[in-house]
Coordinates of C-alpha atoms in Angstrom, one line a residue:
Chain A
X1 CA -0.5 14.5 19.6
X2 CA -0.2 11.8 22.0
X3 CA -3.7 11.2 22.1
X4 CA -3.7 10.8 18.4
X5 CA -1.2 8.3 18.9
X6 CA -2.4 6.2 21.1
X7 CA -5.4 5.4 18.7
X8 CA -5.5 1.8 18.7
X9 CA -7.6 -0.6 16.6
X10 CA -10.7 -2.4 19.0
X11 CA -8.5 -5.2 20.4
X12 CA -8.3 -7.0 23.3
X13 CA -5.1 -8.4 23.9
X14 CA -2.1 -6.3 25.2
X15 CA -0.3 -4.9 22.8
X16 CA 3.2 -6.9 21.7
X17 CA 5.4 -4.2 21.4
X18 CA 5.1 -0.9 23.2
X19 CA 7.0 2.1 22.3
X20 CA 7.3 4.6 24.9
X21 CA 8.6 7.9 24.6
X22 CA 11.7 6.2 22.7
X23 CA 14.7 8.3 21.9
X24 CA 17.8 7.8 20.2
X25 CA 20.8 10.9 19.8
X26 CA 23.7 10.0 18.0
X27 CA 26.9 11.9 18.6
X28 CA 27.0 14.4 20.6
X29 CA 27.8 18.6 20.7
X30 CA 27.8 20.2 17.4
X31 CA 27.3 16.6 15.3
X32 CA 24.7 15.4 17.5
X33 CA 22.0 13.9 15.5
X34 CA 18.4 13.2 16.9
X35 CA 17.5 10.3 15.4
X36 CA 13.9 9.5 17.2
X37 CA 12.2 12.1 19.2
X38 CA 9.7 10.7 21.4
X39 CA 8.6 7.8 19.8
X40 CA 5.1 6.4 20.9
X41 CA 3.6 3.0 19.1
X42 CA 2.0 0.2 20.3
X43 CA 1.4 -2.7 17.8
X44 CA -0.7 -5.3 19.0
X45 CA -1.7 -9.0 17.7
X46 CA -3.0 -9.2 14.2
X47 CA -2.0 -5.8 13.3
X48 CA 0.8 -5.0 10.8
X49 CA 2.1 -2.0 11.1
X50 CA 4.0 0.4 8.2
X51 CA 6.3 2.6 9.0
X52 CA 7.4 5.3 6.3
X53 CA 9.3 8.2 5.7
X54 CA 12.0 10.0 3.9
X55 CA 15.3 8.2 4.7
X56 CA 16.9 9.7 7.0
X57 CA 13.7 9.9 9.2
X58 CA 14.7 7.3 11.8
X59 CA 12.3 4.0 10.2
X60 CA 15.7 1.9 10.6
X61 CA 16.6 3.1 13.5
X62 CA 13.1 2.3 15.4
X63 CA 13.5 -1.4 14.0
X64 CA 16.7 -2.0 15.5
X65 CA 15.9 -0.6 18.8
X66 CA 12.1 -2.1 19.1
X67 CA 14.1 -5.8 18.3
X68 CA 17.0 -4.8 21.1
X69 CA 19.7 -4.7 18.4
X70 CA 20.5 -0.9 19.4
X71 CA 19.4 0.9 23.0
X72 CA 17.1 4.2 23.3
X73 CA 18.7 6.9 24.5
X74 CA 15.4 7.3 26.7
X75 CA 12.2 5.9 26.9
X76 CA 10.9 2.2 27.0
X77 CA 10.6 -0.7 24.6
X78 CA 8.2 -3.2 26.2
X79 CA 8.2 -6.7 24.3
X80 CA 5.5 -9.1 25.3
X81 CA 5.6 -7.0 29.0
X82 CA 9.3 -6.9 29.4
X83 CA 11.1 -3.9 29.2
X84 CA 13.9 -5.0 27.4
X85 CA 15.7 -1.3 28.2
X86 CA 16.0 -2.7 31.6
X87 CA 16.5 -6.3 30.8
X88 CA 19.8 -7.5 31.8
X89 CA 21.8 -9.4 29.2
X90 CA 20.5 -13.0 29.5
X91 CA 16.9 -11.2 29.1
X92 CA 17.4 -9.5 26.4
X93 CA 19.2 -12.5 24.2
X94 CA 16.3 -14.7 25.3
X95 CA 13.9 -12.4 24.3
X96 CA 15.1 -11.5 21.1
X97 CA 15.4 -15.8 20.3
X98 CA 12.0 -16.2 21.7
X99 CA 10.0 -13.4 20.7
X100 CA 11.3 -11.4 18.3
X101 CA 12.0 -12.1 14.5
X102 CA 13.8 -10.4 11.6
X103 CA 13.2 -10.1 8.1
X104 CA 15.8 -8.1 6.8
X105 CA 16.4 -7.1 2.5
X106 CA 18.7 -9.4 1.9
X107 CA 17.0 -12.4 3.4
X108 CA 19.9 -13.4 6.2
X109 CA 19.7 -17.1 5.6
X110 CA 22.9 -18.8 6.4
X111 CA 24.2 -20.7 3.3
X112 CA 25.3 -24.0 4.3
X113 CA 21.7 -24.6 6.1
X114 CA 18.7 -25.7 4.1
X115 CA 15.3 -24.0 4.2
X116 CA 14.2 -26.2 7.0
X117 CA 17.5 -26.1 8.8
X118 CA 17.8 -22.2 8.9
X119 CA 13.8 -22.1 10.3
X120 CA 14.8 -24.7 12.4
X121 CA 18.1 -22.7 14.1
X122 CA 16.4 -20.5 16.6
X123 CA 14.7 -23.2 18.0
X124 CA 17.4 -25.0 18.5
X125 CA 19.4 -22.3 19.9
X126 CA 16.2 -21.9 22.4
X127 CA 17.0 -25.7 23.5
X128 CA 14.5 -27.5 21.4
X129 CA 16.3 -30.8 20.8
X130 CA 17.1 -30.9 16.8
X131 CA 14.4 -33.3 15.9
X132 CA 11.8 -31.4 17.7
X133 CA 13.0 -28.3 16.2
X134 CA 13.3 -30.0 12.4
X135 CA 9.9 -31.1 12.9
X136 CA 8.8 -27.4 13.7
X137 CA 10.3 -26.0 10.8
X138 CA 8.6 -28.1 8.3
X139 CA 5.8 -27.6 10.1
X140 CA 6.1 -23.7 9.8
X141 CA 7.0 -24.0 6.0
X142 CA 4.2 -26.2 5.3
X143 CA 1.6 -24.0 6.7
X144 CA 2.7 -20.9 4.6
X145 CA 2.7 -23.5 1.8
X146 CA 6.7 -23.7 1.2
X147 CA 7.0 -27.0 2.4
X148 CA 8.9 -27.8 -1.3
X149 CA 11.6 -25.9 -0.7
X150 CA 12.4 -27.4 3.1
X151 CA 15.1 -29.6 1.5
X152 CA 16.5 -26.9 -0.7
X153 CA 19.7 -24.6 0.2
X154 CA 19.5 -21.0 -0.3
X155 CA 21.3 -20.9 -3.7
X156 CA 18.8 -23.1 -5.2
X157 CA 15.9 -20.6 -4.3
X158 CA 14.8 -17.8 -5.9
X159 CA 15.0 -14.3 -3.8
X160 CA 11.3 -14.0 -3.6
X161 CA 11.3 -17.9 -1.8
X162 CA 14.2 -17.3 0.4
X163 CA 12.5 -14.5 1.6
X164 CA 9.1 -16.4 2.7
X165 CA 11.8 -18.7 4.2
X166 CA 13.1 -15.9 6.2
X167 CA 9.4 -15.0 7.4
X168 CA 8.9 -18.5 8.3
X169 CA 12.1 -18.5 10.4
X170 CA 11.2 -15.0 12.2
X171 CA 8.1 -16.6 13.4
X172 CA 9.2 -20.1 13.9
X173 CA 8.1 -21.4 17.6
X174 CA 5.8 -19.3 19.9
X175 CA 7.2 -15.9 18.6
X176 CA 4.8 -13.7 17.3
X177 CA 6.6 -9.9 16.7
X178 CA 8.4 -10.0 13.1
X179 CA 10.4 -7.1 12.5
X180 CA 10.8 -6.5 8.7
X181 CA 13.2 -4.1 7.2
X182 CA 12.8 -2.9 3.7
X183 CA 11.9 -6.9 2.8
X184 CA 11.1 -6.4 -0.7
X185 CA 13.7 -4.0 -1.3
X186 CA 15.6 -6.5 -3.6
X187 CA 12.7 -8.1 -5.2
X188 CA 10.9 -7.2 -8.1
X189 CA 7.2 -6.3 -7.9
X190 CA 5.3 -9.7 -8.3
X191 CA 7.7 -11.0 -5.9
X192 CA 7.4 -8.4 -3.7
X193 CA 3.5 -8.6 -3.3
X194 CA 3.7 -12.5 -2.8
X195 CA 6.3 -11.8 0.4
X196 CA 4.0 -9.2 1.4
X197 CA 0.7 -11.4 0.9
X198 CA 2.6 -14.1 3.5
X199 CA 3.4 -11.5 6.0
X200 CA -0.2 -10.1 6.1
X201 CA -1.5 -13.5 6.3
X202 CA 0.7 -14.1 9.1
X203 CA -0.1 -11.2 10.9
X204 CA -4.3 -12.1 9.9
X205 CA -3.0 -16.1 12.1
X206 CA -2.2 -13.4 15.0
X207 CA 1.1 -12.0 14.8
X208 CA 2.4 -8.6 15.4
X209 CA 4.3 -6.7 12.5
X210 CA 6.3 -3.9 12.0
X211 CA 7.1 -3.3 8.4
X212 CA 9.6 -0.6 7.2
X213 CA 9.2 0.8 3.5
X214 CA 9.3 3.5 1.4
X215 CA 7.4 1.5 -1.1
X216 CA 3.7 3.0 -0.7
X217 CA 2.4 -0.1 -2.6
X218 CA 3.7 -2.3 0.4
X219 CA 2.9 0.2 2.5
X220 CA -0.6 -0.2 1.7
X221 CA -1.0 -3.8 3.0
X222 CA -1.1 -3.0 6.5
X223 CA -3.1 -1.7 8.7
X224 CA -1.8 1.3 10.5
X225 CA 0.8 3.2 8.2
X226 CA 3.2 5.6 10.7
X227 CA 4.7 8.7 9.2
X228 CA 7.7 9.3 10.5
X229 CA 9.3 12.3 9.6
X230 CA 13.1 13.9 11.4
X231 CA 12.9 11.2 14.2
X232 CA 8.9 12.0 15.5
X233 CA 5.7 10.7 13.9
X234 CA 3.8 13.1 12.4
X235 CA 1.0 11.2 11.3
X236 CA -0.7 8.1 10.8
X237 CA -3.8 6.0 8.6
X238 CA -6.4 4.1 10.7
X239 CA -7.6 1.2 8.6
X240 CA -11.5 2.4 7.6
X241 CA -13.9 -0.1 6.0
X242 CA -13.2 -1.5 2.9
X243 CA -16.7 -2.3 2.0
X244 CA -18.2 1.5 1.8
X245 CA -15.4 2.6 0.3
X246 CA -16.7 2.1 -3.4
X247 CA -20.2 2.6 -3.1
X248 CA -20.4 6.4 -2.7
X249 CA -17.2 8.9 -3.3
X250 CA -16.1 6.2 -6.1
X251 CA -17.5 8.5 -9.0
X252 CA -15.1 11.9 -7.6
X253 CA -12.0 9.7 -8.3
Chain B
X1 CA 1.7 31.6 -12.5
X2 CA 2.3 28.4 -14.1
X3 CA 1.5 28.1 -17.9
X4 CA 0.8 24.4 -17.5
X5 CA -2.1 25.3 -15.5
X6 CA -3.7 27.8 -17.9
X7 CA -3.2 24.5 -20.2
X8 CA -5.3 22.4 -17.9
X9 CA -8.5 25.2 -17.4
X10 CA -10.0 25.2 -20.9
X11 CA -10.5 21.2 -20.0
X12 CA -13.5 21.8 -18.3
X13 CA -15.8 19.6 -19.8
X14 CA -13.0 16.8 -21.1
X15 CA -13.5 14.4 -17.9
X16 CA -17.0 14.1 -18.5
X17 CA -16.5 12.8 -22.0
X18 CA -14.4 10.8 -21.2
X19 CA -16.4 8.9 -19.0
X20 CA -19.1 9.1 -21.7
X21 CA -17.1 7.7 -24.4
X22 CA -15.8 5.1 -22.0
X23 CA -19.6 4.1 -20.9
X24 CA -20.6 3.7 -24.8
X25 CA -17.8 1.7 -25.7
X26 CA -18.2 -0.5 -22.7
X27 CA -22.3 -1.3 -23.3
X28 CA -20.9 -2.0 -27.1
X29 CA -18.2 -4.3 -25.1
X30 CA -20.6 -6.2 -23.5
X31 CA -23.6 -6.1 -25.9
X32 CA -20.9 -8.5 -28.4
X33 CA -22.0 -11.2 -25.7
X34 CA -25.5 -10.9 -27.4
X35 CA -28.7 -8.9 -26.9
X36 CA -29.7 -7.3 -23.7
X37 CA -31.8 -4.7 -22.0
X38 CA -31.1 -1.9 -20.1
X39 CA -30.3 -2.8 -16.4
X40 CA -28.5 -6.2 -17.5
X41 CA -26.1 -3.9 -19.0
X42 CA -25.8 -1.8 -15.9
X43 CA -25.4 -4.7 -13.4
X44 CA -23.0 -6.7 -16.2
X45 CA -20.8 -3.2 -16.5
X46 CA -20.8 -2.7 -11.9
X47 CA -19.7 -6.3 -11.7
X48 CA -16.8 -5.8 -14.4
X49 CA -15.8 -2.7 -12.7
X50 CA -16.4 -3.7 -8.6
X51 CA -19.1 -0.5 -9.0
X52 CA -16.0 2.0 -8.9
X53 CA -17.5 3.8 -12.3
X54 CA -20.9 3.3 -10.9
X55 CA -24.1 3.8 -13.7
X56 CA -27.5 5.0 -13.0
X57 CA -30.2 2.9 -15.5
X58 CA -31.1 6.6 -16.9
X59 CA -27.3 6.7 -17.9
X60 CA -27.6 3.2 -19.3
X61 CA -30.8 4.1 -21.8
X62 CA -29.5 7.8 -22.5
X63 CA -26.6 5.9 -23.8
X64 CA -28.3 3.2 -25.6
X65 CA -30.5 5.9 -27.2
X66 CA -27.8 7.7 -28.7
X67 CA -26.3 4.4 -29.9
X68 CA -29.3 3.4 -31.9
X69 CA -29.1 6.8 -33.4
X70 CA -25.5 6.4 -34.4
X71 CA -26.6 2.5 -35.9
X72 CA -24.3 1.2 -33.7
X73 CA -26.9 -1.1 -31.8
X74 CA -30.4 -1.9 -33.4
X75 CA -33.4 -3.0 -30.9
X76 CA -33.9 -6.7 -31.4
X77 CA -37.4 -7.6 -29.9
X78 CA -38.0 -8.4 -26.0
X79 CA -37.5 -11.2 -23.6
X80 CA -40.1 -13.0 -21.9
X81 CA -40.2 -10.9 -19.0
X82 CA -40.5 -8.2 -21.7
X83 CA -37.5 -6.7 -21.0
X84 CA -36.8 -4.2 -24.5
X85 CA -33.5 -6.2 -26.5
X86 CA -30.9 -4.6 -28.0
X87 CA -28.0 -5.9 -30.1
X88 CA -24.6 -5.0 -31.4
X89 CA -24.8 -3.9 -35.5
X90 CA -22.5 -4.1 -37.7
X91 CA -21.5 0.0 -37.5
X92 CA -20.9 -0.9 -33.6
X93 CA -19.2 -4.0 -33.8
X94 CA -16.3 -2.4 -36.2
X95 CA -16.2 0.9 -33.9
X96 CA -15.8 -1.1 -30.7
X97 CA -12.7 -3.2 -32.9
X98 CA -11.1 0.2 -33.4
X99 CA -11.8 1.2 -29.7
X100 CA -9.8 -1.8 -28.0
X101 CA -7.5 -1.1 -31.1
X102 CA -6.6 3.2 -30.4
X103 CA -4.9 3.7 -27.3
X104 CA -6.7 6.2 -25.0
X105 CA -5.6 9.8 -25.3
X106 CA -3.3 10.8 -22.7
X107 CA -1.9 14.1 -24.1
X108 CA -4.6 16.1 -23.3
X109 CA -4.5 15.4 -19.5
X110 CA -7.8 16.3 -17.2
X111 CA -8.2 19.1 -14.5
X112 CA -6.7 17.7 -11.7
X113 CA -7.6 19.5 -8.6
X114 CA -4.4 18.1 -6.3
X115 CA -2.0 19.7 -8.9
X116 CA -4.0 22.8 -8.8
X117 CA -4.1 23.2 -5.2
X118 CA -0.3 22.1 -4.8
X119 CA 0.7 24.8 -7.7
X120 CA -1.7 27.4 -5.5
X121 CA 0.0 26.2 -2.1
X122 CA 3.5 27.9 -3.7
X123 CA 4.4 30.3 -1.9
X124 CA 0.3 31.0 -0.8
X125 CA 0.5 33.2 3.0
X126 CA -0.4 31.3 5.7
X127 CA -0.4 27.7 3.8
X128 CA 2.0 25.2 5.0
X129 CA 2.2 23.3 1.8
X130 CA 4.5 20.3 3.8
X131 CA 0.8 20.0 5.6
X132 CA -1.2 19.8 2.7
X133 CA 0.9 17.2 1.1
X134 CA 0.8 15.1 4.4
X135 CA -3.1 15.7 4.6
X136 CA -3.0 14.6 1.1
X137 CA -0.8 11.6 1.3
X138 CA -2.6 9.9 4.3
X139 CA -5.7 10.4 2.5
X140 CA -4.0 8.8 -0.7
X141 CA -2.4 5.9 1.6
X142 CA -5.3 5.2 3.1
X143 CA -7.5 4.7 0.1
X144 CA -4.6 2.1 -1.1
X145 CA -4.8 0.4 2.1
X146 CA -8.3 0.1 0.9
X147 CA -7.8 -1.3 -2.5
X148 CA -5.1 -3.6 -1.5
X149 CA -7.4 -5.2 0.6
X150 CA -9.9 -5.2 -1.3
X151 CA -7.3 -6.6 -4.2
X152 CA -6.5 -9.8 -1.6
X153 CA -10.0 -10.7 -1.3
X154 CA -10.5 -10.7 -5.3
X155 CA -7.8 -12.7 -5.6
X156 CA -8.3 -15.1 -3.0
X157 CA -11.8 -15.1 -5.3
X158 CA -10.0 -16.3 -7.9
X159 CA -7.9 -18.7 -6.3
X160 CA -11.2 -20.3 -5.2
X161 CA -12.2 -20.4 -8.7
X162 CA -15.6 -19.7 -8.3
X163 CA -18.3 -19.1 -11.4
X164 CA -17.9 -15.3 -11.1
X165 CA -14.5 -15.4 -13.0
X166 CA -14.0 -13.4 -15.2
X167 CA -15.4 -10.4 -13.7
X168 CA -13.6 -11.2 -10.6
X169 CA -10.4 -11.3 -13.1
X170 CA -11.9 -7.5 -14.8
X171 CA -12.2 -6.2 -11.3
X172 CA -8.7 -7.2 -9.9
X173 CA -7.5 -5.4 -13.2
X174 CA -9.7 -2.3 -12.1
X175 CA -8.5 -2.0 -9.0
X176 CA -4.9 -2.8 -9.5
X177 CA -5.2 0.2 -12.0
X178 CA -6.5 2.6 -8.5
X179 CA -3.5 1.3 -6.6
X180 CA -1.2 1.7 -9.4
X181 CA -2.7 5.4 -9.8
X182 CA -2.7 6.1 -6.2
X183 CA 0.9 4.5 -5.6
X184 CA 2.2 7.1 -8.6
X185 CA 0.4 10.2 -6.3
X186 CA 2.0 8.9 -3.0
X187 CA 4.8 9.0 -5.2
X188 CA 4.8 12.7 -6.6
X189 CA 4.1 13.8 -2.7
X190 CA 7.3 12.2 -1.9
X191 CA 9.0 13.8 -4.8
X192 CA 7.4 17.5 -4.6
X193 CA 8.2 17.2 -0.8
X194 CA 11.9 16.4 -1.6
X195 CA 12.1 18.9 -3.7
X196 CA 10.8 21.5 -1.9
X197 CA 13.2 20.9 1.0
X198 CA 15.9 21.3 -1.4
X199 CA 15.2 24.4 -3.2
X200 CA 14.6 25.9 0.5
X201 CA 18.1 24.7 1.8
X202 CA 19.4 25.9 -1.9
X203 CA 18.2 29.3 -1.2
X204 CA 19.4 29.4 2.5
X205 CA 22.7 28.6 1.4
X206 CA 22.2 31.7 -1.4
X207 CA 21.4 34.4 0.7
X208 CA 23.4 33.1 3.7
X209 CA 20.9 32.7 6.1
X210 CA 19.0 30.0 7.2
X211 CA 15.8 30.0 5.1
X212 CA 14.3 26.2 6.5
X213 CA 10.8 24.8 4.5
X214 CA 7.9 25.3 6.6
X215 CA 7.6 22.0 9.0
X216 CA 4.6 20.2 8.6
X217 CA 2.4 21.2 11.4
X218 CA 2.8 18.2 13.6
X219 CA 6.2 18.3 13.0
X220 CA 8.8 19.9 15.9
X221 CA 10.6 23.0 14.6
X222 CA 13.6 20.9 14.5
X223 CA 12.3 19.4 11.5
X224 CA 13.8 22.2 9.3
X225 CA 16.8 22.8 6.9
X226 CA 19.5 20.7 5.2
X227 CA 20.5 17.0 7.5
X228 CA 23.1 15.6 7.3
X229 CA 22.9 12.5 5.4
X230 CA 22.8 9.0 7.1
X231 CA 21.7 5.8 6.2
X232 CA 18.3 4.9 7.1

């Protein structure tokens, strides 16, 4: 199995994230609950990754622990080459404002900030002086073409626009892993493929993404889809070629 | 066994005419643009479609042939390559209006071999059905990994607004219609797995003893029986 899983798509660079041999066991004696079970994944730059499974299968519990929100109870989560198992506390919290973002269901943006401000927050939190950082943000909503709504406050966007503002923060600055929970859970179906569309086209600029759903439709935009299945992964796609797919075994479907 | 499968058997040839029906109303479809010969049609139809129904030109003239029989298209003289014409009559002009105007018959459904072999993999010795349902929905996630990304590069075709509109616009409709078909499949996996699970844990609980679903495969042993719930 573990050679199955360390199929990787032809690429170069290191991996971004590295899971190795991750466990997590919540409780313990008679309600112990195994929540992953020797977790192996690597996702590397320009690949967006799917995870799916029943719930109950561990998807969430992966996210939080590859973004440092939650510890392994063994095994290693390597982020841009640190092990942020190991990482002491300053580590870790620099590493999760530096290389790691979130995209969560219900999009996280804090209220009293505007589009620009909220991108613009973990930037400043890294040190970037406010105008350097204000600059950044329109910069980052410009190039995934929301550069309307900078001046704009959560309440005055629509669900489906706060949550390509939440994209643009995760990947404000030099980070490049965006950790998406269920991010279309609360969005209808047009909306949900236009959030989708900007995370594939930020992960086809060269970011890393890990994207948990149970929505096979989302699903289907990445390129690697993980089953996961009672904590373990019991199987996953390999992206094939597009272009041969319709010339010959079209007429058996 | 299942009556809804002795249902589904007689059906044999109904898929096939289907797609024959489907073909003639199609070449009437596109013949309402005005006259054409044989492997116009057969290009014009491929680029609608993004060649998922692809036709062979024999198809295309069998098809024509039986047409003019029927009246519904007439030959109408040659081009200057002298490529053979035909046109849309009358006859085929008012049976393609009532085509677009019936909705296509869905209550008799086709054979459909994935429903066979799941309603064979009950209680079948030595099939693990939870591994023929994974098999089967990595195969079926795989092709709509496919057709999404084959769905972002029509419409970024469109976006560009290039000359090849409006068959770019018929074959983003196509293939939304596979993703939309394969998303309901992934879908029924899910389900028939869920289900499955419970019914086992249902009848554990009956006869007392621990009766798990068969793991997948792949799957440690530990995969088995009812969990408690938690949020995912």
């Amino acid at each position: 199995m573990s050679e199955r899983l360390s199929q990787q798509p032809q690429s170069s660079q290191p991996p971004v994230l590295q899971l190795q041999q991750l466990t997590r066991v919540h409780g313990s004696g008679a309600t112990e609950v195994h929540a992953l079970r020797g977790i192996n994944l690597d996702v590397f730059p320009g690949e967006l990754v799917a995870v799916m499974g029943p719930s109950g299968s561990g998807k969430s519990t992966l996210l939080t622990i590859a973004g440092g929100l939650d510890v392994p109870t063994s095994g290693r989560v390597i982020v841009e080459n640190t092990d942020i198992t190991t990482a002491d506390r300053k580590t870790l919290a620099a590493l999760r404002r530096r290389s790691i973002g979130y995209v969560f269901q219900d999009y996280n943006l804090i209220p009293a900030l505007t589009a620009a401000e909220n991108v613009a927050l973990p930037r400043e939190l890294d040190g970037v002086s406010a105008r350097k950082a204000r600059g950044e943000a329109v910069a980052a909503l410009q190039e995934m073409e929301l550069g309307h709504l900078a001046d704009r406050f959560p309440d005055e966007m629509s669900g489906g626009q706060q949550q390509r503002v939440a994209i643009a923060r995760a990947l404000v600055g030099d980070r490049r892993l965006v950790l998406a929970d269920e991010p279309t859970g609360a969005l209808d179906s047009e909306t949900g493929e236009s959030v989708l569309a900007l995370l594939r086209s930020r992960c086809d600029a060269g970011a890393a993404g890990i994207l948990v759903t149970h929505e096979p439709r989302f699903a289907a935009w990445a390129d690697r889809v993980v089953f996961l299945r009672d904590g373990a992964v019991v199987d996953q796609t390999v992206r094939s070629q597009a272009d041969s797919l319709l010339s010959g075994q079209a007429a058996e479907l | 066994m299942p009556r809804s499968l002795q249902r589904w058997l007689p059906r044999t040839a109904y898929s096939v005419y289907i797609l024959s029906m489907s073909i003639r109303h199609g070449l009437l479809a596109l013949l309402e643009h005005g006259p054409r010969y044989g492997s116009q049609l057969r290009s014009e139809f491929e680029s609608r479609t993004g060649a998922t129904w692809p036709l062979n030109v024999g198809q295309v003239y069998t098809t024509l042939n039986r047409l003019e029989r029927d009246g519904m298209v007439a030959q109408s003289g040659e081009d200057e390559a002298g490529h053979a014409l035909y046109a849309i009559t009358d006859t085929g002009r008012s049976e393609l209006r009532s085509w677009f105007e019936t909705p296509v018959d869905r209550s008799s459904p086709p054979r459909d071999e994935l429903a066979i072999k799941l309603a064979m993999a009950v209680g079948a010795p030595g099939v693990d059905i939870r591994a023929v349902i994974q098999s089967q929905r990595h195969h079926t996630v795989n092709a709509m990994q496919d057709y999404t990304r084959l769905k972002a590069q029509a419409l970024a075709a469109i976006e560009s607004g290039g000359s090849q509109e409006r068959d770019d616009v018929a074959w983003l409709l196509v293939l939304e219609q596979l993703i939309f078909q394969t998303e309901a499949e992934a879908r029924w996996l899910d389900h028939c797995e869920v289900r499955l699970i419970r019914l086992a844990a249902a009848a554990g609980r009956e006869t007392g003893t621990a009766a798990p679903p068969a793991p997948v495969t792949q799957a440690p042993a530990a995969a088995a029986g009812p969990r408690r719930p938690r949020p995912d």
